[in-house]
mmCIF file of C-alpha atoms in Angstrom:
data_model
loop_
_atom_site.group_PDB
_atom_site.id
_atom_site.type_symbol
_atom_site.label_atom_id
_atom_site.label_comp_id
_atom_site.label_asym_id
_atom_site.label_seq_id
_atom_site.Cartn_x
_atom_site.Cartn_y
_atom_site.Cartn_z
ATOM 1 C CA UNK A 1293 -36.549 76.190 7.038
ATOM 2 C CA UNK A 1294 -35.126 74.872 3.996
ATOM 3 C CA UNK A 1295 -31.496 75.573 2.377
ATOM 4 C CA UNK A 1296 -31.076 75.245 -1.361
ATOM 5 C CA UNK A 1297 -27.539 76.583 -1.972
ATOM 6 C CA UNK A 1298 -24.176 76.746 -0.598
ATOM 7 C CA UNK A 1299 -24.263 80.578 -0.758
ATOM 8 C CA UNK A 1300 -26.793 80.213 1.655
ATOM 9 C CA UNK A 1301 -24.415 79.956 4.229
ATOM 10 C CA UNK A 1302 -22.820 83.254 4.270
ATOM 11 C CA UNK A 1303 -25.878 85.520 5.118
ATOM 12 C CA UNK A 1304 -27.237 83.205 7.320
ATOM 13 C CA UNK A 1305 -24.399 83.748 9.684
ATOM 14 C CA UNK A 1306 -23.743 87.229 9.204
ATOM 15 C CA UNK A 1307 -27.355 87.636 10.064
ATOM 16 C CA UNK A 1308 -26.798 86.048 13.317
ATOM 17 C CA UNK A 1309 -23.525 85.467 14.488
ATOM 18 C CA UNK A 1310 -20.124 87.601 15.490
ATOM 19 C CA UNK A 1311 -16.996 87.473 13.472
ATOM 20 C CA UNK A 1312 -15.884 83.884 15.323
ATOM 21 C CA UNK A 1313 -11.972 83.213 16.042
ATOM 22 C CA UNK A 1314 -10.615 80.141 14.592
ATOM 23 C CA UNK A 1315 -7.225 78.512 14.815
ATOM 24 C CA UNK A 1316 -5.301 76.979 11.298
ATOM 25 C CA UNK A 1317 -3.276 74.440 11.980
ATOM 26 C CA UNK A 1318 -0.287 74.552 9.409
ATOM 27 C CA UNK A 1319 -1.773 76.573 7.129
ATOM 28 C CA UNK A 1320 1.602 76.304 4.013
ATOM 29 C CA UNK A 1321 -0.585 76.504 0.791
ATOM 30 C CA UNK A 1322 -2.283 79.145 -1.415
ATOM 31 C CA UNK A 1323 -6.052 77.435 -1.354
ATOM 32 C CA UNK A 1324 -5.802 77.252 2.524
ATOM 33 C CA UNK A 1325 -4.989 80.734 3.281
ATOM 34 C CA UNK A 1326 -6.699 82.225 -0.172
ATOM 35 C CA UNK A 1327 -10.011 80.331 1.785
ATOM 36 C CA UNK A 1328 -9.430 81.513 4.947
ATOM 37 C CA UNK A 1329 -8.470 85.435 3.635
ATOM 38 C CA UNK A 1330 -12.071 84.850 1.698
ATOM 39 C CA UNK A 1331 -13.648 84.088 5.094
ATOM 40 C CA UNK A 1332 -12.229 86.690 7.127
ATOM 41 C CA UNK A 1333 -12.738 89.314 4.247
ATOM 42 C CA UNK A 1334 -16.999 88.205 4.692
ATOM 43 C CA UNK A 1335 -16.476 89.145 8.502
ATOM 44 C CA UNK A 1336 -16.661 85.641 9.284
ATOM 45 C CA UNK A 1337 -13.363 84.876 11.297
ATOM 46 C CA UNK A 1338 -10.575 85.924 12.589
ATOM 47 C CA UNK A 1339 -7.757 83.890 11.587
ATOM 48 C CA UNK A 1340 -4.651 82.681 14.191
ATOM 49 C CA UNK A 1341 -2.294 80.697 12.101
ATOM 50 C CA UNK A 1342 0.262 78.202 12.944
ATOM 51 C CA UNK A 1343 3.016 76.469 11.690
ATOM 52 C CA UNK A 1344 6.137 77.500 9.179
ATOM 53 C CA UNK A 1345 5.917 81.682 9.565
ATOM 54 C CA UNK A 1346 8.068 81.673 6.263
ATOM 55 C CA UNK A 1347 5.691 79.272 4.236
ATOM 56 C CA UNK A 1348 2.983 81.208 5.908
ATOM 57 C CA UNK A 1349 4.000 84.065 4.092
ATOM 58 C CA UNK A 1350 5.399 82.811 0.883
ATOM 59 C CA UNK A 1351 1.207 80.498 0.431
ATOM 60 C CA UNK A 1352 -0.267 84.287 1.018
ATOM 61 C CA UNK A 1353 2.351 85.822 -1.537
ATOM 62 C CA UNK A 1354 1.310 82.604 -4.328
ATOM 63 C CA UNK A 1355 -2.523 83.354 -3.744
ATOM 64 C CA UNK A 1356 -1.716 87.327 -4.525
ATOM 65 C CA UNK A 1357 -3.351 88.508 -1.024
ATOM 66 C CA UNK A 1358 -2.206 89.558 1.721
ATOM 67 C CA UNK A 1359 -1.260 88.696 5.445
ATOM 68 C CA UNK A 1360 -0.333 91.910 7.301
ATOM 69 C CA UNK A 1361 -4.041 91.655 9.728
ATOM 70 C CA UNK A 1362 -3.190 88.661 10.492
ATOM 71 C CA UNK A 1363 -1.654 87.053 13.682
ATOM 72 C CA UNK A 1364 1.598 84.061 12.578
ATOM 73 C CA UNK A 1365 2.712 81.843 14.997
ATOM 74 C CA UNK A 1366 5.822 80.631 13.668
ATOM 75 C CA UNK A 1367 5.972 76.828 14.611
ATOM 76 C CA UNK A 1368 8.061 75.120 11.874
ATOM 77 C CA UNK A 1369 7.353 71.386 13.483
ATOM 78 C CA UNK A 1370 4.317 70.698 12.466
ATOM 79 C CA UNK A 1371 3.002 68.371 15.147
ATOM 80 C CA UNK A 1372 4.017 70.992 17.286
ATOM 81 C CA UNK A 1373 1.889 73.469 15.011
ATOM 82 C CA UNK A 1374 -0.878 71.276 15.733
ATOM 83 C CA UNK A 1375 -0.863 70.951 18.672
ATOM 84 C CA UNK A 1376 -0.549 74.788 19.796
ATOM 85 C CA UNK A 1377 -3.843 75.317 17.105
ATOM 86 C CA UNK A 1378 -5.456 73.228 18.941
ATOM 87 C CA UNK A 1379 -4.304 74.857 22.290
ATOM 88 C CA UNK A 1380 -5.520 77.859 21.129
ATOM 89 C CA UNK A 1381 -9.338 76.617 20.643
ATOM 90 C CA UNK A 1382 -9.135 74.969 24.376
ATOM 91 C CA UNK A 1383 -8.080 77.586 26.246
ATOM 92 C CA UNK A 1384 -11.087 80.197 24.873
ATOM 93 C CA UNK A 1385 -8.618 82.149 22.321
ATOM 94 C CA UNK A 1386 -10.619 80.409 19.476
ATOM 95 C CA UNK A 1387 -14.177 79.247 18.494
ATOM 96 C CA UNK A 1388 -13.004 76.388 16.303
ATOM 97 C CA UNK A 1389 -9.737 74.543 14.049
ATOM 98 C CA UNK A 1390 -9.075 74.610 10.876
ATOM 99 C CA UNK A 1391 -7.113 71.915 9.148
ATOM 100 C CA UNK A 1392 -4.005 73.803 6.783
ATOM 101 C CA UNK A 1393 -2.238 72.214 4.558
ATOM 102 C CA UNK A 1394 -1.237 68.607 7.191
ATOM 103 C CA UNK A 1395 -2.437 65.469 6.585
ATOM 104 C CA UNK A 1396 -5.131 64.635 8.192
ATOM 105 C CA UNK A 1397 -4.268 61.335 9.827
ATOM 106 C CA UNK A 1398 -1.431 64.044 11.708
ATOM 107 C CA UNK A 1399 -4.311 66.337 12.707
ATOM 108 C CA UNK A 1400 -6.833 63.775 14.146
ATOM 109 C CA UNK A 1401 -3.944 62.362 15.594
ATOM 110 C CA UNK A 1402 -3.272 65.237 17.626
ATOM 111 C CA UNK A 1403 -7.226 66.022 18.045
ATOM 112 C CA UNK A 1404 -7.366 62.732 20.005
ATOM 113 C CA UNK A 1405 -4.815 62.675 22.099
ATOM 114 C CA UNK A 1406 -5.704 62.772 25.751
ATOM 115 C CA UNK A 1407 -3.593 65.232 26.956
ATOM 116 C CA UNK A 1408 -4.898 67.820 24.149
ATOM 117 C CA UNK A 1409 -8.162 68.343 25.925
ATOM 118 C CA UNK A 1410 -10.675 68.221 22.809
ATOM 119 C CA UNK A 1411 -11.953 65.153 23.248
ATOM 120 C CA UNK A 1412 -15.642 65.612 24.777
ATOM 121 C CA UNK A 1413 -16.682 61.883 25.620
ATOM 122 C CA UNK A 1414 -19.094 61.910 22.756
ATOM 123 C CA UNK A 1415 -17.742 59.792 19.071
ATOM 124 C CA UNK A 1416 -16.405 62.150 16.806
ATOM 125 C CA UNK A 1417 -17.524 62.486 13.319
ATOM 126 C CA UNK A 1418 -16.908 63.794 9.789
ATOM 127 C CA UNK A 1419 -20.688 65.867 8.702
ATOM 128 C CA UNK A 1420 -20.633 67.040 5.260
ATOM 129 C CA UNK A 1421 -23.788 69.296 3.770
ATOM 130 C CA UNK A 1422 -23.328 69.518 0.053
ATOM 131 C CA UNK A 1423 -25.309 71.688 -2.829
ATOM 132 C CA UNK A 1424 -25.775 68.543 -5.457
ATOM 133 C CA UNK A 1425 -27.154 70.203 -9.266
ATOM 134 C CA UNK A 1426 -29.557 67.156 -9.290
ATOM 135 C CA UNK A 1427 -31.178 67.233 -6.178
ATOM 136 C CA UNK A 1428 -34.027 70.303 -4.336
ATOM 137 C CA UNK A 1429 -32.010 71.574 -1.578
ATOM 138 C CA UNK A 1430 -28.836 70.784 0.242
ATOM 139 C CA UNK A 1431 -28.213 67.345 1.261
ATOM 140 C CA UNK A 1432 -25.985 66.728 4.406
ATOM 141 C CA UNK A 1433 -24.492 63.259 4.602
ATOM 142 C CA UNK A 1434 -22.523 61.472 7.651
ATOM 143 C CA UNK A 1435 -19.718 59.872 8.976
ATOM 144 C CA UNK A 1436 -17.069 59.998 5.678
ATOM 145 C CA UNK A 1437 -14.113 60.101 7.293
ATOM 146 C CA UNK A 1438 -13.392 59.048 11.318
ATOM 147 C CA UNK A 1439 -16.044 56.097 11.971
ATOM 148 C CA UNK A 1440 -14.527 52.871 10.176
ATOM 149 C CA UNK A 1441 -17.753 50.772 10.612
ATOM 150 C CA UNK A 1442 -19.696 51.808 13.417
ATOM 151 C CA UNK A 1443 -22.392 49.683 15.637
ATOM 152 C CA UNK A 1444 -25.614 51.239 16.421
ATOM 153 C CA UNK A 1445 -24.538 52.620 19.575
ATOM 154 C CA UNK A 1446 -21.420 54.547 17.694
ATOM 155 C CA UNK A 1447 -24.725 55.558 14.655
ATOM 156 C CA UNK A 1448 -26.464 57.131 17.359
ATOM 157 C CA UNK A 1449 -23.852 58.824 18.246
ATOM 158 C CA UNK A 1450 -23.317 59.844 14.422
ATOM 159 C CA UNK A 1451 -26.497 61.059 13.893
ATOM 160 C CA UNK A 1452 -26.779 62.828 17.091
ATOM 161 C CA UNK A 1453 -23.994 65.035 16.012
ATOM 162 C CA UNK A 1454 -25.331 65.201 12.942
ATOM 163 C CA UNK A 1455 -28.498 66.623 14.128
ATOM 164 C CA UNK A 1456 -27.095 69.637 16.297
ATOM 165 C CA UNK A 1457 -25.278 70.995 13.039
ATOM 166 C CA UNK A 1458 -28.705 70.804 10.760
ATOM 167 C CA UNK A 1459 -30.515 72.760 14.106
ATOM 168 C CA UNK A 1460 -27.533 74.966 13.915
ATOM 169 C CA UNK A 1461 -28.376 75.912 10.479
ATOM 170 C CA UNK A 1462 -32.061 76.393 11.199
ATOM 171 C CA UNK A 1463 -33.418 72.919 9.982
ATOM 172 C CA UNK A 1464 -36.200 72.634 12.491
ATOM 173 C CA UNK A 1465 -37.106 68.849 12.080
ATOM 174 C CA UNK A 1466 -34.241 67.460 9.598
ATOM 175 C CA UNK A 1467 -36.072 65.076 7.417
ATOM 176 C CA UNK A 1468 -33.329 61.517 7.847
ATOM 177 C CA UNK A 1469 -32.552 58.471 5.719
ATOM 178 C CA UNK A 1470 -30.280 55.826 7.554
ATOM 179 C CA UNK A 1471 -29.175 54.613 3.730
ATOM 180 C CA UNK A 1472 -29.307 50.495 2.918
ATOM 181 C CA UNK A 1473 -29.313 49.173 0.089
ATOM 182 C CA UNK A 1474 -33.289 48.405 0.355
ATOM 183 C CA UNK A 1475 -36.222 50.086 1.601
ATOM 184 C CA UNK A 1476 -37.773 46.673 3.256
ATOM 185 C CA UNK A 1477 -35.597 44.783 6.305
ATOM 186 C CA UNK A 1478 -33.051 42.235 5.425
ATOM 187 C CA UNK A 1479 -32.287 40.320 8.721
ATOM 188 C CA UNK A 1480 -28.938 39.036 7.006
ATOM 189 C CA UNK A 1481 -27.345 42.847 6.336
ATOM 190 C CA UNK A 1482 -26.045 44.944 9.330
ATOM 191 C CA UNK A 1483 -26.456 48.098 7.656
ATOM 192 C CA UNK A 1484 -30.644 47.162 7.372
ATOM 193 C CA UNK A 1485 -31.006 45.990 11.342
ATOM 194 C CA UNK A 1486 -29.294 49.011 11.853
ATOM 195 C CA UNK A 1487 -31.190 51.445 10.245
ATOM 196 C CA UNK A 1488 -34.081 50.152 11.516
ATOM 197 C CA UNK A 1489 -33.656 50.276 14.341
ATOM 198 C CA UNK A 1490 -32.534 53.712 13.936
ATOM 199 C CA UNK A 1491 -36.004 54.519 12.606
ATOM 200 C CA UNK A 1492 -37.470 53.075 15.792
ATOM 201 C CA UNK A 1493 -35.193 54.233 18.175
ATOM 202 C CA UNK A 1494 -37.020 57.244 16.797
ATOM 203 C CA UNK A 1495 -40.119 56.087 16.699
ATOM 204 C CA UNK A 1496 -39.858 55.727 20.890
ATOM 205 C CA UNK A 1497 -39.020 59.613 21.305
ATOM 206 C CA UNK A 1498 -34.881 58.703 21.031
ATOM 207 C CA UNK A 1499 -34.420 61.772 18.761
ATOM 208 C CA UNK A 1500 -35.741 65.150 19.483
ATOM 209 C CA UNK A 1501 -37.169 67.342 16.269
ATOM 210 C CA UNK A 1502 -36.570 65.791 13.500
ATOM 211 C CA UNK A 1503 -37.583 62.885 11.159
ATOM 212 C CA UNK A 1504 -35.708 59.684 10.816
ATOM 213 C CA UNK A 1505 -36.674 56.695 8.276
ATOM 214 C CA UNK A 1506 -34.529 53.155 7.627
ATOM 215 C CA UNK A 1507 -33.713 51.738 6.229
ATOM 216 C CA UNK A 1508 -34.121 53.234 3.003
ATOM 217 C CA UNK A 1509 -32.234 52.774 -0.216
ATOM 218 C CA UNK A 1510 -30.602 56.255 -2.191
ATOM 219 C CA UNK A 1511 -33.396 56.538 -5.300
ATOM 220 C CA UNK A 1512 -35.834 56.438 -2.754
ATOM 221 C CA UNK A 1513 -33.901 59.103 -0.642
ATOM 222 C CA UNK A 1514 -33.087 61.273 -3.189
ATOM 223 C CA UNK A 1515 -35.788 61.049 -6.213
ATOM 224 C CA UNK A 1516 -39.308 61.335 -5.645
ATOM 225 C CA UNK A 1517 -40.304 59.534 -9.497
ATOM 226 C CA UNK A 1518 -38.957 56.214 -7.271
ATOM 227 C CA UNK A 1519 -41.326 57.513 -4.923
ATOM 228 C CA UNK A 1520 -43.926 57.354 -6.874
ATOM 229 C CA UNK A 1521 -43.291 54.546 -8.559
ATOM 230 C CA UNK A 1522 -42.515 51.975 -5.901
ATOM 231 C CA UNK A 1523 -45.285 53.688 -3.580
ATOM 232 C CA UNK A 1524 -43.296 54.906 -0.578
ATOM 233 C CA UNK A 1525 -45.066 56.678 1.751
ATOM 234 C CA UNK A 1526 -42.568 58.412 4.335
ATOM 235 C CA UNK A 1527 -42.139 61.965 4.051
ATOM 236 C CA UNK A 1528 -38.100 61.446 4.136
ATOM 237 C CA UNK A 1529 -39.333 59.788 0.611
ATOM 238 C CA UNK A 1530 -37.651 62.009 -2.069
ATOM 239 C CA UNK A 1531 -36.911 65.345 -0.052
ATOM 240 C CA UNK A 1532 -34.478 64.111 2.934
ATOM 241 C CA UNK A 1533 -31.845 66.899 4.506
ATOM 242 C CA UNK A 1534 -29.410 64.093 5.669
ATOM 243 C CA UNK A 1535 -28.268 60.601 5.045
ATOM 244 C CA UNK A 1536 -26.858 58.426 7.526
ATOM 245 C CA UNK A 1537 -24.731 55.739 5.600
ATOM 246 C CA UNK A 1538 -23.729 52.679 6.620
ATOM 247 C CA UNK A 1539 -19.942 53.156 6.947
ATOM 248 C CA UNK A 1540 -16.810 55.010 6.191
ATOM 249 C CA UNK A 1541 -15.837 53.734 3.006
ATOM 250 C CA UNK A 1542 -19.430 53.700 1.892
ATOM 251 C CA UNK A 1543 -20.009 57.220 2.871
ATOM 252 C CA UNK A 1544 -16.307 58.577 1.709
ATOM 253 C CA UNK A 1545 -17.596 57.314 -2.097
ATOM 254 C CA UNK A 1546 -20.709 58.519 -2.093
ATOM 255 C CA UNK A 1547 -18.740 61.954 -0.852
ATOM 256 C CA UNK A 1548 -16.301 62.032 -3.324
ATOM 257 C CA UNK A 1549 -18.357 60.463 -6.480
ATOM 258 C CA UNK A 1550 -20.397 63.431 -5.845
ATOM 259 C CA UNK A 1551 -18.211 66.135 -6.109
ATOM 260 C CA UNK A 1552 -16.702 64.069 -9.321
ATOM 261 C CA UNK A 1553 -19.997 64.909 -11.137
ATOM 262 C CA UNK A 1554 -20.075 68.168 -10.325
ATOM 263 C CA UNK A 1555 -21.553 68.864 -6.777
ATOM 264 C CA UNK A 1556 -20.275 71.064 -3.937
ATOM 265 C CA UNK A 1557 -19.800 70.777 -0.484
ATOM 266 C CA UNK A 1558 -19.408 72.020 3.282
ATOM 267 C CA UNK A 1559 -17.509 69.615 5.632
ATOM 268 C CA UNK A 1560 -16.331 69.584 9.385
ATOM 269 C CA UNK A 1561 -15.753 67.003 11.994
ATOM 270 C CA UNK A 1562 -18.013 67.213 15.120
ATOM 271 C CA UNK A 1563 -18.103 66.001 18.250
ATOM 272 C CA UNK A 1564 -15.336 67.200 19.506
ATOM 273 C CA UNK A 1565 -14.960 70.339 21.571
ATOM 274 C CA UNK A 1566 -15.359 72.795 19.120
ATOM 275 C CA UNK A 1567 -15.850 72.214 15.356
ATOM 276 C CA UNK A 1568 -13.045 71.202 13.493
ATOM 277 C CA UNK A 1569 -13.083 72.559 9.242
ATOM 278 C CA UNK A 1570 -11.288 69.414 7.762
ATOM 279 C CA UNK A 1571 -12.013 69.215 4.206
ATOM 280 C CA UNK A 1572 -9.021 67.644 1.771
ATOM 281 C CA UNK A 1573 -6.185 68.687 0.720
ATOM 282 C CA UNK A 1574 -7.409 69.039 -3.060
ATOM 283 C CA UNK A 1575 -10.184 70.234 -1.946
ATOM 284 C CA UNK A 1576 -11.467 74.108 -4.141
ATOM 285 C CA UNK A 1577 -10.728 77.709 -2.760
ATOM 286 C CA UNK A 1578 -14.626 77.335 -2.697
ATOM 287 C CA UNK A 1579 -15.344 74.371 -1.116
ATOM 288 C CA UNK A 1580 -13.259 75.685 2.087
ATOM 289 C CA UNK A 1581 -14.553 78.972 2.230
ATOM 290 C CA UNK A 1582 -18.031 77.411 2.810
ATOM 291 C CA UNK A 1583 -16.581 74.339 4.813
ATOM 292 C CA UNK A 1584 -15.197 77.289 7.489
ATOM 293 C CA UNK A 1585 -18.332 79.093 7.528
ATOM 294 C CA UNK A 1586 -20.060 75.597 8.571
ATOM 295 C CA UNK A 1587 -17.367 75.814 10.941
ATOM 296 C CA UNK A 1588 -18.246 79.317 12.105
ATOM 297 C CA UNK A 1589 -21.924 78.343 12.260
ATOM 298 C CA UNK A 1590 -21.796 75.319 14.099
ATOM 299 C CA UNK A 1591 -19.349 76.518 16.696
#
């Protein structure tokens, strides 16, 4: 299956899943609560809201929607609110977690706490899927938020995390581009060496139900005309479903750059016990809604 628009996530969820319970840590801004309300109204989630009850209700008032149908758990202390939301997920009361108004570092500090129960022994990584005006289908990328300079072993886990989500979205054999500066192996660039090793691992059968190409440049990843001019023959060329970025900085710059140029996005953290909906506090209501639906599908 191939998804072309983020709007296709909702009918995909409704056709294959039942309403999920989502714990939200500190939903004290109008953008977050409006996205939560829209996801509830669409039949995707039943939210559990953890934070300062007075501020949560004020945020709903500002957004112009009612919170009467939702459970609000009053924890004015932000770390305590985050911890309680995580407890709801670990206990099975909630199916997945969402970051609200608190800073990403504060939520992730609570998530990675060994006592919290969210760690699985697997590396956590950010998964974003984007609708880009100049590309013919949705395009995912990883990792833009968690692993600063991953070595080959971590990149393998990042790829495995991302493939799990792609398969949950119905991609039968996602085409994976492991990015570097060029498609020719350069022993002087670790990114190029790692990309080549990931393709060789795929060729050896280490990754199932996908195609992996690496190293590959961004133009060959996305642009069929560059593929034609350069005579590139790998099926990933010009038709990638997923990009594995060399490091956090490159992934973060690429993702934010695409958003500034008109892309839409959904993003979650994977590799934890359950998915974590995590977008910038400045993200639009629509992108947060898409992220909630993505989290529900991945859960």
